[in-house]
Short mmCIF file of C-alpha atoms in Angstrom, two decimals:
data_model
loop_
_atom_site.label_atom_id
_atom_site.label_comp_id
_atom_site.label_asym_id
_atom_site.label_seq_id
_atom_site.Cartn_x
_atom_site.Cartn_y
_atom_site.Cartn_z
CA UNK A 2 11.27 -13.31 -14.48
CA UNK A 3 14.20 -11.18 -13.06
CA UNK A 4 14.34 -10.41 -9.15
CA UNK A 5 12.62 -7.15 -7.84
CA UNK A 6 14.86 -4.71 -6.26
CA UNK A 7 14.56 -4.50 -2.75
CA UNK A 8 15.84 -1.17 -1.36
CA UNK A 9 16.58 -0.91 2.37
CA UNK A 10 14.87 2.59 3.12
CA UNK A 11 11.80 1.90 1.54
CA UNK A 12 8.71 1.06 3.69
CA UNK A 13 5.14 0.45 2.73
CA UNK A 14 2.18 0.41 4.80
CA UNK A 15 -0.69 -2.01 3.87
CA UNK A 16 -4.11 -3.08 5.62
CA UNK A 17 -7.88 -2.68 4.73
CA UNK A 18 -10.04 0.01 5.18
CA UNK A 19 -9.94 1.72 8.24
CA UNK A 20 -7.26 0.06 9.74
CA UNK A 21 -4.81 3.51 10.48
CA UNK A 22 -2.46 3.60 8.05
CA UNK A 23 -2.06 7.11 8.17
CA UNK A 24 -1.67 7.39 11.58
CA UNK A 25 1.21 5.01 11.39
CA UNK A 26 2.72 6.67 8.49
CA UNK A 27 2.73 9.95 10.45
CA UNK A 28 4.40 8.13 13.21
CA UNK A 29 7.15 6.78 10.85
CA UNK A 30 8.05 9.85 9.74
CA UNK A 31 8.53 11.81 13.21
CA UNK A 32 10.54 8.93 14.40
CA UNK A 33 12.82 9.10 10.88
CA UNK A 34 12.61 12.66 10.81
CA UNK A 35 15.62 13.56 12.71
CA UNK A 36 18.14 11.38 10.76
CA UNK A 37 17.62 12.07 6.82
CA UNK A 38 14.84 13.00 4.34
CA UNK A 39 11.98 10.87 4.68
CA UNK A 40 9.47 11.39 1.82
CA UNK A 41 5.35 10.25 2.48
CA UNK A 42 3.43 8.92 -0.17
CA UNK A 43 0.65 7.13 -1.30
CA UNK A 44 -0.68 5.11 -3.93
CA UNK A 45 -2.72 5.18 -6.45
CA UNK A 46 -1.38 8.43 -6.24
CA UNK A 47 2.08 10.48 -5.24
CA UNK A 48 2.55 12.69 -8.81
CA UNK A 49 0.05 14.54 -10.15
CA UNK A 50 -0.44 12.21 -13.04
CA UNK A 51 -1.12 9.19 -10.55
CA UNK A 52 -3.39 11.40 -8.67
CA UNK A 53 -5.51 12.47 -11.72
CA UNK A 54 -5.85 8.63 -12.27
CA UNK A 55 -6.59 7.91 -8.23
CA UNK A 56 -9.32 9.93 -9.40
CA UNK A 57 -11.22 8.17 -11.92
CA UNK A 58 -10.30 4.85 -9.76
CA UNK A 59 -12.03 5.86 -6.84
CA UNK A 60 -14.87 8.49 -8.16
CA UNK A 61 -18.38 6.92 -7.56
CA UNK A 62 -19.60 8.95 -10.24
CA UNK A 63 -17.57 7.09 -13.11
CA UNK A 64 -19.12 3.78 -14.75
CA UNK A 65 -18.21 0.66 -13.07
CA UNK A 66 -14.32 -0.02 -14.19
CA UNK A 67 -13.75 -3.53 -15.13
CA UNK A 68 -11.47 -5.74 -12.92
CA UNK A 69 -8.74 -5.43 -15.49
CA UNK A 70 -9.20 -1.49 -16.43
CA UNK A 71 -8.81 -1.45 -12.93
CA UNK A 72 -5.38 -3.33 -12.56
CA UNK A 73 -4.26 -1.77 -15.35
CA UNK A 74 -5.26 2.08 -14.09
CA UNK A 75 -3.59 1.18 -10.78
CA UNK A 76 -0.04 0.08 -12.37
CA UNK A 77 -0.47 2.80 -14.91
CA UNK A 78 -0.31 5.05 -12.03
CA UNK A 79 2.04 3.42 -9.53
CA UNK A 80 4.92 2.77 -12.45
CA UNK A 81 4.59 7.42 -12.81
CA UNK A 82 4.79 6.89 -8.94
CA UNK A 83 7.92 4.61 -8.90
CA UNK A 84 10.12 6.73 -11.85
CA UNK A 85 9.02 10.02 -10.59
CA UNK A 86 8.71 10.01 -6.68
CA UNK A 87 10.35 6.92 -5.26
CA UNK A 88 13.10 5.84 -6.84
CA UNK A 89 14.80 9.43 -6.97
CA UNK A 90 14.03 9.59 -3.60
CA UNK A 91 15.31 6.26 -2.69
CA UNK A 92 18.72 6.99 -4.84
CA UNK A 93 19.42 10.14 -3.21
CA UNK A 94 19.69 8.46 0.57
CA UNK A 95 16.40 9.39 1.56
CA UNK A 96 13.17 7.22 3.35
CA UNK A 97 10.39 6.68 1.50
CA UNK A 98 7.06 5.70 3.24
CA UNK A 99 4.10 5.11 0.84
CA UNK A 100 0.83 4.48 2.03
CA UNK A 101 -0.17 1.15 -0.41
CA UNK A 102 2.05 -0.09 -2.84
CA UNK A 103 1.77 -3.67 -4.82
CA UNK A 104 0.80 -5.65 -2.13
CA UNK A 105 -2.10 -3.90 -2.29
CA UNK A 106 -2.90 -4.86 -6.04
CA UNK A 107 -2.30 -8.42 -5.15
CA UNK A 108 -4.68 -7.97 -2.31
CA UNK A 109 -7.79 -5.39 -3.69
CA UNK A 110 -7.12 -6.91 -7.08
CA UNK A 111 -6.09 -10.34 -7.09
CA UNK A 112 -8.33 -11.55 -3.98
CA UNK A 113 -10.91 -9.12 -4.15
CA UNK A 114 -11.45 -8.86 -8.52
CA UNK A 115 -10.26 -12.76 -8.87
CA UNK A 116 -7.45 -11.45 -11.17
CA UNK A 117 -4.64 -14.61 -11.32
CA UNK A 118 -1.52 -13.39 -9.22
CA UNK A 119 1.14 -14.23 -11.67
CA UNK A 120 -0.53 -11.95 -14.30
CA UNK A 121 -0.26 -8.96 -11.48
CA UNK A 122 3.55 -10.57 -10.88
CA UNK A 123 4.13 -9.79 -14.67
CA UNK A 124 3.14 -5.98 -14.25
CA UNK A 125 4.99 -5.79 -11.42
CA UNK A 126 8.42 -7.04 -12.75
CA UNK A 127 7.58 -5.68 -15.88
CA UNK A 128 6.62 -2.27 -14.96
CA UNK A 129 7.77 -1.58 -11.05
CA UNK A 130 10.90 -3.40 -10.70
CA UNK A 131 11.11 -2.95 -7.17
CA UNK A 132 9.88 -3.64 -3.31
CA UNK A 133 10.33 -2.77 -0.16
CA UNK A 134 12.73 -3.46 2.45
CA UNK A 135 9.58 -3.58 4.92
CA UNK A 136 5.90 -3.79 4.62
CA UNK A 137 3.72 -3.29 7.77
CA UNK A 138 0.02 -5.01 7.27
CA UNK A 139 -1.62 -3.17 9.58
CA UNK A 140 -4.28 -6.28 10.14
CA UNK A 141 -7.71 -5.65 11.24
CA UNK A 142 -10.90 -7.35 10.98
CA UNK A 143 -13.72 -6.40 8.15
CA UNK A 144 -16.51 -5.20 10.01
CA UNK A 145 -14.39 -3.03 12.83
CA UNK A 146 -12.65 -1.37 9.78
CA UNK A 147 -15.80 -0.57 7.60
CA UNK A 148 -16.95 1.39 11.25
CA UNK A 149 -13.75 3.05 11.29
CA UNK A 150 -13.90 4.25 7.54
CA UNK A 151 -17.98 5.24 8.01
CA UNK A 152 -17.04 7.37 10.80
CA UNK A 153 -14.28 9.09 8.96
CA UNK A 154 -15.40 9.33 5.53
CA UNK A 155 -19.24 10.75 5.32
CA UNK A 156 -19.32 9.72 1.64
CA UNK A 157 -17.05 6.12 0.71
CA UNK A 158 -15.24 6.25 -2.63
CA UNK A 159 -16.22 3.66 -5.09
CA UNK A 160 -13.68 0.89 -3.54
CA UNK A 161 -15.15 1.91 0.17
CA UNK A 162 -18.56 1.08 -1.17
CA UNK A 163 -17.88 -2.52 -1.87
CA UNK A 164 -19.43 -5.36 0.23
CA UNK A 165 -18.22 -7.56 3.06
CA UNK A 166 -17.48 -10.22 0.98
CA UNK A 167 -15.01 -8.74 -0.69
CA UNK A 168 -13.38 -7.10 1.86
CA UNK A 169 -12.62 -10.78 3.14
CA UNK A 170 -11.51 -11.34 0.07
CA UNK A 171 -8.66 -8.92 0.46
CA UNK A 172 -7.93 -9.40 3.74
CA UNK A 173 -7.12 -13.17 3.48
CA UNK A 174 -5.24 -12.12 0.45
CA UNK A 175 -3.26 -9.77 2.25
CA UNK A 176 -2.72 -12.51 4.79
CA UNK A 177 -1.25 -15.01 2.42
CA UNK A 178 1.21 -12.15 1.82
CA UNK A 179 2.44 -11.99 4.35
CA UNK A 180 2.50 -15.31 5.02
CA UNK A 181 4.41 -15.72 1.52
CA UNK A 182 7.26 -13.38 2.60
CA UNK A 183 7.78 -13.12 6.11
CA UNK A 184 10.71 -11.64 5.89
CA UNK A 185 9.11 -8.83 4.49
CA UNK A 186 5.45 -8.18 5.63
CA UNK A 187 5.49 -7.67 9.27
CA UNK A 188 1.83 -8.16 10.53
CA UNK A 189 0.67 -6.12 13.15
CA UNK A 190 -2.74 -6.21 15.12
CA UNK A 191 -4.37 -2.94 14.08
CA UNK A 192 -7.00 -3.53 16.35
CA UNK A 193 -5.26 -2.04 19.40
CA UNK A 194 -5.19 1.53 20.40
CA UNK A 195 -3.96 3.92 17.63
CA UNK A 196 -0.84 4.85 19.39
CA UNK A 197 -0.01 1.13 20.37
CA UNK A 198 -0.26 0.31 16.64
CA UNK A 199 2.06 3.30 15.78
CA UNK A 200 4.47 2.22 18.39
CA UNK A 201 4.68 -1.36 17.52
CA UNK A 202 5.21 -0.08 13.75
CA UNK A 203 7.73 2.39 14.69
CA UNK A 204 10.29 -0.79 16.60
CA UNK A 205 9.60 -3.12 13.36
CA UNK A 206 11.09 0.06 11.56
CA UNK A 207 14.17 0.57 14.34
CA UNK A 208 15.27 -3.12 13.81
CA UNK A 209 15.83 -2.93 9.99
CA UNK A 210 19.44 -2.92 9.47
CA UNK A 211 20.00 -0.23 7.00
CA UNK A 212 23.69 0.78 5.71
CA UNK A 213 24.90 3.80 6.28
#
């Protein structure tokens, strides 16, 4: 299996429900801003393509998808993502900051659904190619999250709706992430005030060492 392609302006943002990602995202790109293009994304999502199939991922009104319909909806959408958003982004100098990217598969997916990781390591070689320079796992525990998402969404979307367990599921999985590549994943209590988060998340992203 050949070697991802790890580009040095690309930055993902993982962590379970409710943990802030988008706060820290719009952090990241005010403190980028001023330097280059930076270009925020998201996953499933990002092209209109991946969007229309964000939609039939998370609409509680669709039939319940299978574990792998799922996996397979997902990469369906993030390889439109990666060839139409990211990597012309990334090739033309500028930041990219996506909100979920394959970690998350590995985590909703592999240790929530029980799919095997080296069958979602085949789509991603196979069909992504690449990873980022830096993921932030914006960590937070299962039951303070699920308040967070309840008081921002008034109706959840069919993954929100899932049960405790399996919200353990995925965050253990995202754990072992990050405990798998450290020099990646750079955990960060997301229990803390929104604007310490964002601040701790903005000096992981001043320390990468990017060329010029």
């Amino acid at each position: 299996m050949s070697a991802l392609r790890a580009y040095p302006r690309f930055i993902t943002i993982e962590g379970g429900e409710g943990a802030g990602k988008s706060t820290v995202l719009h952090a990241l790109r005010d403190a980028l801003a001023g330097e280059s293009e930076v270009v925020c994304t998201r996953e499933p999502g990002g092209t209109p393509l991946a969007e229309r199939i964000r939609g039939l991922l998370l609409d509680p009104g669709h039939e319940p998808a299978a574990a792998d319909t799922e996996l397979l909806l997902v990469f369906a959408a993030r390889a439109q993502h990666v060839r139409e958003v990211v990597i012309p982004a990334l090739e033309r100098g500028a930041w990219v900051i996506s909100d979920r990217f394959t970690d998350s598969s590995y985590a909703y997916q592999g240790g929530g659904r029980g799919i095997a990781a080296e069958r979602i390591a085949a789509l991603e070689h196979g069909y992504v190619g690449i990873e980022p320079a830096l993921t932030l796992l914006l960590d937070l525990g299962v039951a303070q999250g699920r308040d967070r998402a309840r008081a921002r969404d008034a109706v959840p979307d069919r993954i929100e709706a899932e049960h405790d367990a399996f919200f353990e599921r995925v965050r253990a999985a995202f754990l072992e992430r990050a405990a798998a590549h450290p020099a990646r994943v750079h955990v960060i209590d997301a229990a803390r005030a929104a604007d310490v988060v964002a601040a701790d998340a903005v000096r992981a992203v001043q320390s990468l060492r990017v060329p010029a």
